[in-house]
Amino acid sequence: EIQLVDSGGGLVQPGGSQRLSCAASGFTFSNHWMSWVRQAPGKGLEWVASIKEDGSEKYYLDSVKDRFTVSRDNAKNSLYLQMTSLRVEDTAVYHCATGNTIGNWGQGTLVIVSS
Amino acid sequence: DIQMTQSPSSLSASVGDRVTITCRASQGIRSDLGWYQQKPGKAPKRLIYAASSLQSGVPSRFSGSGSGTEFTLTINSLQPEDFATYYCLQHNNYPRTFGQGTKVDIK
């Protein structure tokens, strides 16, 4: 069974940084693109970033480009999202997901950007 | 960016009803579309991939159709557990874009 466990969320001040992690199991992690999707409170879904199996290609939502970095460690079956220069509007539940077609989802981790 | 226009934004229906939700893409996306169901406080779950293929384990009352710019999710004989919010997602191009969502509630 595919499992994705998101962690690393919390309260952070505007301009601060946060690193999210996603622990994957139940599938061959190194053979799959991975993605991050977020959902602001009471709002719809928004794709954030995707990374190729070997990390050689990465794509980002324009509003997070140059602030967020997606990475992976295939030896640890883990996906990461390093977030810097955080803004109030980045407040959301962040989910990791399998593939660049967004198949399976993690439960999400809440990031609150507030002073 | 490809805009996904989903309609209606909400609908009220009764158990046993047939429900149809539509997504229109601002440009052709072949069949590069998925449909998702989300219940309050839970992660979304994919129901349909490649516009019309049923995800393993999803009841057959869910079906998807369309290609190019117009897509439909149909729920035949709505069940109590189907009251939720539904989203479409295009994965033809980056950035990936979701529809605004359709909330299906009880009439």
PDB file of C-alpha atoms in Angstrom:
ATOM      1  CA  GLU A   1       0.000   0.000   0.000  1.00  0.00           C
ATOM      2  CA  ILE A   2       1.327   3.418  -0.980  1.00  0.00           C
ATOM      3  CA  GLN A   3       1.909   5.669   2.036  1.00  0.00           C
ATOM      4  CA  LEU A   4       2.999   9.296   2.076  1.00  0.00           C
ATOM      5  CA  VAL A   5       3.565  10.948   5.442  1.00  0.00           C
ATOM      6  CA  ASP A   6       3.981  14.726   5.414  1.00  0.00           C
ATOM      7  CA  SER A   7       5.706  16.559   8.240  1.00  0.00           C
ATOM      8  CA  GLY A   8       7.488  19.784   9.131  1.00  0.00           C
ATOM      9  CA  GLY A   9       4.647  22.272   9.220  1.00  0.00           C
ATOM     10  CA  GLY A  10       4.147  24.866  11.919  1.00  0.00           C
ATOM     11  CA  LEU A  11       3.882  28.538  12.716  1.00  0.00           C
ATOM     12  CA  VAL A  12       6.484  30.773  11.066  1.00  0.00           C
ATOM     13  CA  GLN A  13       6.852  34.527  10.843  1.00  0.00           C
ATOM     14  CA  PRO A  14       6.636  36.364   7.520  1.00  0.00           C
ATOM     15  CA  GLY A  15      10.044  36.310   5.861  1.00  0.00           C
ATOM     16  CA  GLY A  16      10.979  33.110   7.671  1.00  0.00           C
ATOM     17  CA  SER A  17      11.853  29.646   6.418  1.00  0.00           C
ATOM     18  CA  GLN A  18      10.434  26.170   6.839  1.00  0.00           C
ATOM     19  CA  ARG A  19      11.385  22.743   5.492  1.00  0.00           C
ATOM     20  CA  LEU A  20       8.709  20.193   4.777  1.00  0.00           C
ATOM     21  CA  SER A  21       9.360  16.473   4.445  1.00  0.00           C
ATOM     22  CA  CYS A  22       7.453  13.597   2.947  1.00  0.00           C
ATOM     23  CA  ALA A  23       8.298   9.997   3.811  1.00  0.00           C
ATOM     24  CA  ALA A  24       7.230   7.564   1.109  1.00  0.00           C
ATOM     25  CA  SER A  25       6.673   3.815   1.289  1.00  0.00           C
ATOM     26  CA  GLY A  26       4.846   1.060  -0.529  1.00  0.00           C
ATOM     27  CA  PHE A  27       6.239   1.816  -3.988  1.00  0.00           C
ATOM     28  CA  THR A  28       9.578   2.284  -5.747  1.00  0.00           C
ATOM     29  CA  PHE A  29      10.105   5.936  -4.900  1.00  0.00           C
ATOM     30  CA  SER A  30      13.088   6.398  -7.213  1.00  0.00           C
ATOM     31  CA  ASN A  31      10.961   5.468 -10.253  1.00  0.00           C
ATOM     32  CA  HIS A  32       8.387   8.215  -9.790  1.00  0.00           C
ATOM     33  CA  TRP A  33       8.063  11.929 -10.275  1.00  0.00           C
ATOM     34  CA  MET A  34       6.836  13.582  -7.078  1.00  0.00           C
ATOM     35  CA  SER A  35       4.892  16.777  -6.451  1.00  0.00           C
ATOM     36  CA  TRP A  36       3.716  19.222  -3.794  1.00  0.00           C
ATOM     37  CA  VAL A  37       0.181  20.620  -3.746  1.00  0.00           C
ATOM     38  CA  ARG A  38      -1.217  23.107  -1.254  1.00  0.00           C
ATOM     39  CA  GLN A  39      -4.613  24.241  -0.034  1.00  0.00           C
ATOM     40  CA  ALA A  40      -5.139  27.522   1.774  1.00  0.00           C
ATOM     41  CA  PRO A  41      -7.788  27.430   4.529  1.00  0.00           C
ATOM     42  CA  GLY A  42     -11.248  27.257   2.972  1.00  0.00           C
ATOM     43  CA  LYS A  43      -9.834  27.504  -0.559  1.00  0.00           C
ATOM     44  CA  GLY A  44      -9.196  25.214  -3.505  1.00  0.00           C
ATOM     45  CA  LEU A  45      -6.202  23.140  -4.503  1.00  0.00           C
ATOM     46  CA  GLU A  46      -3.035  24.690  -5.921  1.00  0.00           C
ATOM     47  CA  TRP A  47      -0.116  22.810  -7.472  1.00  0.00           C
ATOM     48  CA  VAL A  48       3.231  24.054  -6.111  1.00  0.00           C
ATOM     49  CA  ALA A  49       6.105  22.027  -7.565  1.00  0.00           C
ATOM     50  CA  SER A  50       7.132  18.775  -9.241  1.00  0.00           C
ATOM     51  CA  ILE A  51      10.469  16.952  -9.421  1.00  0.00           C
ATOM     52  CA  LYS A  52      11.635  14.232 -11.775  1.00  0.00           C
ATOM     53  CA  GLU A  53      12.691  10.783 -10.606  1.00  0.00           C
ATOM     54  CA  ASP A  54      16.404  11.650 -10.499  1.00  0.00           C
ATOM     55  CA  GLY A  55      15.926  15.300  -9.533  1.00  0.00           C
ATOM     56  CA  SER A  56      17.218  16.537 -12.893  1.00  0.00           C
ATOM     57  CA  GLU A  57      14.021  18.450 -13.728  1.00  0.00           C
ATOM     58  CA  LYS A  58      12.001  20.672 -11.436  1.00  0.00           C
ATOM     59  CA  TYR A  59       8.971  22.839 -12.081  1.00  0.00           C
ATOM     60  CA  TYR A  60       7.447  25.510  -9.855  1.00  0.00           C
ATOM     61  CA  LEU A  61       4.387  27.678  -9.512  1.00  0.00           C
ATOM     62  CA  ASP A  62       5.430  31.198 -10.538  1.00  0.00           C
ATOM     63  CA  SER A  63       4.547  32.715  -7.164  1.00  0.00           C
ATOM     64  CA  VAL A  64       6.965  30.386  -5.320  1.00  0.00           C
ATOM     65  CA  LYS A  65       9.782  30.327  -7.849  1.00  0.00           C
ATOM     66  CA  ASP A  66      13.047  31.612  -6.329  1.00  0.00           C
ATOM     67  CA  ARG A  67      11.608  31.130  -2.824  1.00  0.00           C
ATOM     68  CA  PHE A  68      10.804  27.403  -2.677  1.00  0.00           C
ATOM     69  CA  THR A  69      13.078  24.501  -3.591  1.00  0.00           C
ATOM     70  CA  VAL A  70      11.881  20.961  -4.133  1.00  0.00           C
ATOM     71  CA  SER A  71      14.389  18.143  -3.620  1.00  0.00           C
ATOM     72  CA  ARG A  72      14.480  14.436  -2.955  1.00  0.00           C
ATOM     73  CA  ASP A  73      16.676  11.755  -1.421  1.00  0.00           C
ATOM     74  CA  ASN A  74      15.969   8.489  -3.208  1.00  0.00           C
ATOM     75  CA  ALA A  75      18.133   6.546  -0.746  1.00  0.00           C
ATOM     76  CA  LYS A  76      15.819   7.690   2.051  1.00  0.00           C
ATOM     77  CA  ASN A  77      12.580   7.544   0.036  1.00  0.00           C
ATOM     78  CA  SER A  78      11.987  11.144   0.979  1.00  0.00           C
ATOM     79  CA  LEU A  79      10.747  14.315  -0.678  1.00  0.00           C
ATOM     80  CA  TYR A  80      11.408  17.820   0.636  1.00  0.00           C
ATOM     81  CA  LEU A  81      10.179  21.355   0.149  1.00  0.00           C
ATOM     82  CA  GLN A  82      12.473  24.097   1.410  1.00  0.00           C
ATOM     83  CA  MET A  83      10.481  27.291   1.766  1.00  0.00           C
ATOM     84  CA  THR A  84      12.129  30.681   2.288  1.00  0.00           C
ATOM     85  CA  SER A  85      10.906  34.292   2.350  1.00  0.00           C
ATOM     86  CA  LEU A  86       7.530  33.013   3.448  1.00  0.00           C
ATOM     87  CA  ARG A  87       4.500  35.228   2.987  1.00  0.00           C
ATOM     88  CA  VAL A  88       1.129  35.308   4.724  1.00  0.00           C
ATOM     89  CA  GLU A  89      -0.415  34.026   1.488  1.00  0.00           C
ATOM     90  CA  ASP A  90       1.712  30.853   1.704  1.00  0.00           C
ATOM     91  CA  THR A  91      -0.412  29.747   4.672  1.00  0.00           C
ATOM     92  CA  ALA A  92      -1.864  26.378   3.642  1.00  0.00           C
ATOM     93  CA  VAL A  93      -1.923  22.655   4.144  1.00  0.00           C
ATOM     94  CA  TYR A  94       0.886  21.226   2.013  1.00  0.00           C
ATOM     95  CA  HIS A  95       0.501  17.738   0.566  1.00  0.00           C
ATOM     96  CA  CYS A  96       3.107  15.657  -1.181  1.00  0.00           C
ATOM     97  CA  ALA A  97       1.763  13.523  -4.013  1.00  0.00           C
ATOM     98  CA  THR A  98       2.977  10.833  -6.357  1.00  0.00           C
ATOM     99  CA  GLY A  99       3.737  11.563  -9.965  1.00  0.00           C
ATOM    100  CA  ASN A 100       3.476  14.707 -12.012  1.00  0.00           C
ATOM    101  CA  THR A 101      -0.123  13.701 -12.695  1.00  0.00           C
ATOM    102  CA  ILE A 102      -0.876  13.802  -8.934  1.00  0.00           C
ATOM    103  CA  GLY A 103      -2.013  10.299  -8.037  1.00  0.00           C
ATOM    104  CA  ASN A 104      -1.712   9.443  -4.342  1.00  0.00           C
ATOM    105  CA  TRP A 105      -1.641  12.139  -1.647  1.00  0.00           C
ATOM    106  CA  GLY A 106      -0.098  12.522   1.770  1.00  0.00           C
ATOM    107  CA  GLN A 107      -2.316  13.661   4.630  1.00  0.00           C
ATOM    108  CA  GLY A 108      -0.789  17.131   4.533  1.00  0.00           C
ATOM    109  CA  THR A 109       1.059  19.368   6.966  1.00  0.00           C
ATOM    110  CA  LEU A 110      -0.184  22.827   7.954  1.00  0.00           C
ATOM    111  CA  VAL A 111       2.063  25.842   7.509  1.00  0.00           C
ATOM    112  CA  ILE A 112       0.854  29.073   9.110  1.00  0.00           C
ATOM    113  CA  VAL A 113       2.704  32.246   8.194  1.00  0.00           C
ATOM    114  CA  SER A 114       1.790  34.918  10.694  1.00  0.00           C
ATOM    115  CA  SER A 115       3.361  37.480  12.993  1.00  0.00           C
TER     116      SER A 115
ATOM    117  CA  ASP B   1      -1.122  29.091 -18.135  1.00  0.00           C
ATOM    118  CA  ILE B   2      -4.055  26.775 -18.861  1.00  0.00           C
ATOM    119  CA  GLN B   3      -7.219  27.880 -17.053  1.00  0.00           C
ATOM    120  CA  MET B   4      -9.627  25.193 -15.898  1.00  0.00           C
ATOM    121  CA  THR B   5     -13.198  26.437 -15.545  1.00  0.00           C
ATOM    122  CA  GLN B   6     -15.290  24.071 -13.469  1.00  0.00           C
ATOM    123  CA  SER B   7     -19.075  24.224 -13.166  1.00  0.00           C
ATOM    124  CA  PRO B   8     -21.225  24.385 -11.230  1.00  0.00           C
ATOM    125  CA  SER B   9     -19.413  25.672  -8.133  1.00  0.00           C
ATOM    126  CA  SER B  10     -21.969  23.906  -5.972  1.00  0.00           C
ATOM    127  CA  LEU B  11     -25.036  21.756  -6.351  1.00  0.00           C
ATOM    128  CA  SER B  12     -27.641  20.148  -4.143  1.00  0.00           C
ATOM    129  CA  ALA B  13     -28.722  16.612  -4.931  1.00  0.00           C
ATOM    130  CA  SER B  14     -30.537  13.676  -3.394  1.00  0.00           C
ATOM    131  CA  VAL B  15     -29.388  10.122  -2.831  1.00  0.00           C
ATOM    132  CA  GLY B  16     -29.992   8.227  -6.059  1.00  0.00           C
ATOM    133  CA  ASP B  17     -29.643  11.276  -8.312  1.00  0.00           C
ATOM    134  CA  ARG B  18     -27.352  11.439 -11.316  1.00  0.00           C
ATOM    135  CA  VAL B  19     -24.846  14.294 -11.010  1.00  0.00           C
ATOM    136  CA  THR B  20     -22.737  15.856 -13.751  1.00  0.00           C
ATOM    137  CA  ILE B  21     -19.786  18.207 -13.242  1.00  0.00           C
ATOM    138  CA  THR B  22     -17.977  19.900 -16.116  1.00  0.00           C
ATOM    139  CA  CYS B  23     -14.453  21.248 -16.594  1.00  0.00           C
ATOM    140  CA  ARG B  24     -13.455  23.354 -19.555  1.00  0.00           C
ATOM    141  CA  ALA B  25      -9.810  23.961 -20.416  1.00  0.00           C
ATOM    142  CA  SER B  26      -8.697  27.266 -21.956  1.00  0.00           C
ATOM    143  CA  GLN B  27      -6.743  25.298 -24.569  1.00  0.00           C
ATOM    144  CA  GLY B  28      -6.616  21.705 -25.704  1.00  0.00           C
ATOM    145  CA  ILE B  29      -5.139  19.271 -23.184  1.00  0.00           C
ATOM    146  CA  ARG B  30      -5.779  15.968 -25.015  1.00  0.00           C
ATOM    147  CA  SER B  31      -6.934  13.575 -22.259  1.00  0.00           C
ATOM    148  CA  ASP B  32      -4.471  14.846 -19.650  1.00  0.00           C
ATOM    149  CA  LEU B  33      -7.042  15.325 -16.907  1.00  0.00           C
ATOM    150  CA  GLY B  34      -7.867  13.833 -13.542  1.00  0.00           C
ATOM    151  CA  TRP B  35     -10.853  14.106 -11.206  1.00  0.00           C
ATOM    152  CA  TYR B  36     -10.546  14.187  -7.421  1.00  0.00           C
ATOM    153  CA  GLN B  37     -12.890  13.879  -4.475  1.00  0.00           C
ATOM    154  CA  GLN B  38     -12.169  15.665  -1.214  1.00  0.00           C
ATOM    155  CA  LYS B  39     -14.056  15.290   2.060  1.00  0.00           C
ATOM    156  CA  PRO B  40     -13.690  17.837   4.885  1.00  0.00           C
ATOM    157  CA  GLY B  41     -10.396  17.556   6.729  1.00  0.00           C
ATOM    158  CA  LYS B  42      -9.103  14.834   4.403  1.00  0.00           C
ATOM    159  CA  ALA B  43      -6.612  14.662   1.556  1.00  0.00           C
ATOM    160  CA  PRO B  44      -8.077  14.535  -1.940  1.00  0.00           C
ATOM    161  CA  LYS B  45      -8.485  11.155  -3.575  1.00  0.00           C
ATOM    162  CA  ARG B  46      -8.149  10.602  -7.312  1.00  0.00           C
ATOM    163  CA  LEU B  47     -11.229   9.019  -8.902  1.00  0.00           C
ATOM    164  CA  ILE B  48     -10.471   9.273 -12.615  1.00  0.00           C
ATOM    165  CA  TYR B  49      -7.201   9.557 -14.548  1.00  0.00           C
ATOM    166  CA  ALA B  50      -6.540  10.141 -18.237  1.00  0.00           C
ATOM    167  CA  ALA B  51     -10.004  11.739 -18.444  1.00  0.00           C
ATOM    168  CA  SER B  52     -11.964   8.498 -18.466  1.00  0.00           C
ATOM    169  CA  SER B  53     -10.042   5.727 -16.670  1.00  0.00           C
ATOM    170  CA  LEU B  54     -11.404   4.666 -13.302  1.00  0.00           C
ATOM    171  CA  GLN B  55      -8.852   4.561 -10.494  1.00  0.00           C
ATOM    172  CA  SER B  56      -8.536   1.125  -8.906  1.00  0.00           C
ATOM    173  CA  GLY B  57     -10.983   0.673  -6.036  1.00  0.00           C
ATOM    174  CA  VAL B  58     -13.285   3.512  -7.060  1.00  0.00           C
ATOM    175  CA  PRO B  59     -16.953   2.527  -7.459  1.00  0.00           C
ATOM    176  CA  SER B  60     -18.201   2.138 -11.024  1.00  0.00           C
ATOM    177  CA  ARG B  61     -20.928   4.752 -10.476  1.00  0.00           C
ATOM    178  CA  PHE B  62     -18.157   7.312 -11.129  1.00  0.00           C
ATOM    179  CA  SER B  63     -17.245   7.923 -14.756  1.00  0.00           C
ATOM    180  CA  GLY B  64     -15.329  10.501 -16.736  1.00  0.00           C
ATOM    181  CA  SER B  65     -15.499  11.558 -20.353  1.00  0.00           C
ATOM    182  CA  GLY B  66     -14.154  14.144 -22.744  1.00  0.00           C
ATOM    183  CA  SER B  67     -10.972  15.194 -24.459  1.00  0.00           C
ATOM    184  CA  GLY B  68      -9.478  18.393 -25.800  1.00  0.00           C
ATOM    185  CA  THR B  69     -11.169  21.209 -23.904  1.00  0.00           C
ATOM    186  CA  GLU B  70     -14.368  19.802 -22.415  1.00  0.00           C
ATOM    187  CA  PHE B  71     -14.576  17.150 -19.724  1.00  0.00           C
ATOM    188  CA  THR B  72     -17.303  15.660 -17.577  1.00  0.00           C
ATOM    189  CA  LEU B  73     -17.455  13.757 -14.308  1.00  0.00           C
ATOM    190  CA  THR B  74     -20.680  11.820 -13.840  1.00  0.00           C
ATOM    191  CA  ILE B  75     -21.871  10.173 -10.656  1.00  0.00           C
ATOM    192  CA  ASN B  76     -24.682   7.727 -11.280  1.00  0.00           C
ATOM    193  CA  SER B  77     -26.999   7.016  -8.353  1.00  0.00           C
ATOM    194  CA  LEU B  78     -25.431   9.363  -5.803  1.00  0.00           C
ATOM    195  CA  GLN B  79     -24.672   7.678  -2.479  1.00  0.00           C
ATOM    196  CA  PRO B  80     -24.468   9.300   0.995  1.00  0.00           C
ATOM    197  CA  GLU B  81     -20.672   8.935   1.003  1.00  0.00           C
ATOM    198  CA  ASP B  82     -20.413  10.906  -2.263  1.00  0.00           C
ATOM    199  CA  PHE B  83     -21.293  14.236  -0.666  1.00  0.00           C
ATOM    200  CA  ALA B  84     -17.963  16.020  -0.994  1.00  0.00           C
ATOM    201  CA  THR B  85     -16.067  18.566  -3.088  1.00  0.00           C
ATOM    202  CA  TYR B  86     -14.802  17.549  -6.510  1.00  0.00           C
ATOM    203  CA  TYR B  87     -11.889  19.020  -8.478  1.00  0.00           C
ATOM    204  CA  CYS B  88     -10.450  18.536 -11.940  1.00  0.00           C
ATOM    205  CA  LEU B  89      -6.726  18.858 -12.662  1.00  0.00           C
ATOM    206  CA  GLN B  90      -4.968  19.297 -15.994  1.00  0.00           C
ATOM    207  CA  HIS B  91      -1.504  17.757 -16.301  1.00  0.00           C
ATOM    208  CA  ASN B  92      -0.863  18.572 -19.934  1.00  0.00           C
ATOM    209  CA  ASN B  93       1.368  21.516 -19.167  1.00  0.00           C
ATOM    210  CA  TYR B  94       3.112  23.361 -16.357  1.00  0.00           C
ATOM    211  CA  PRO B  95       1.926  24.914 -14.179  1.00  0.00           C
ATOM    212  CA  ARG B  96      -0.543  22.156 -13.349  1.00  0.00           C
ATOM    213  CA  THR B  97      -3.909  23.799 -12.729  1.00  0.00           C
ATOM    214  CA  PHE B  98      -7.016  22.728 -10.850  1.00  0.00           C
ATOM    215  CA  GLY B  99     -10.606  23.704 -11.386  1.00  0.00           C
ATOM    216  CA  GLN B 100     -12.194  25.832  -8.667  1.00  0.00           C
ATOM    217  CA  GLY B 101     -14.085  22.874  -7.203  1.00  0.00           C
ATOM    218  CA  THR B 102     -17.711  21.727  -7.049  1.00  0.00           C
ATOM    219  CA  LYS B 103     -19.308  21.165  -3.670  1.00  0.00           C
ATOM    220  CA  VAL B 104     -21.997  18.483  -3.762  1.00  0.00           C
ATOM    221  CA  ASP B 105     -24.328  18.634  -0.789  1.00  0.00           C
ATOM    222  CA  ILE B 106     -27.567  17.084   0.294  1.00  0.00           C
ATOM    223  CA  LYS B 107     -30.815  18.542  -0.998  1.00  0.00           C
TER     224      LYS B 107
END
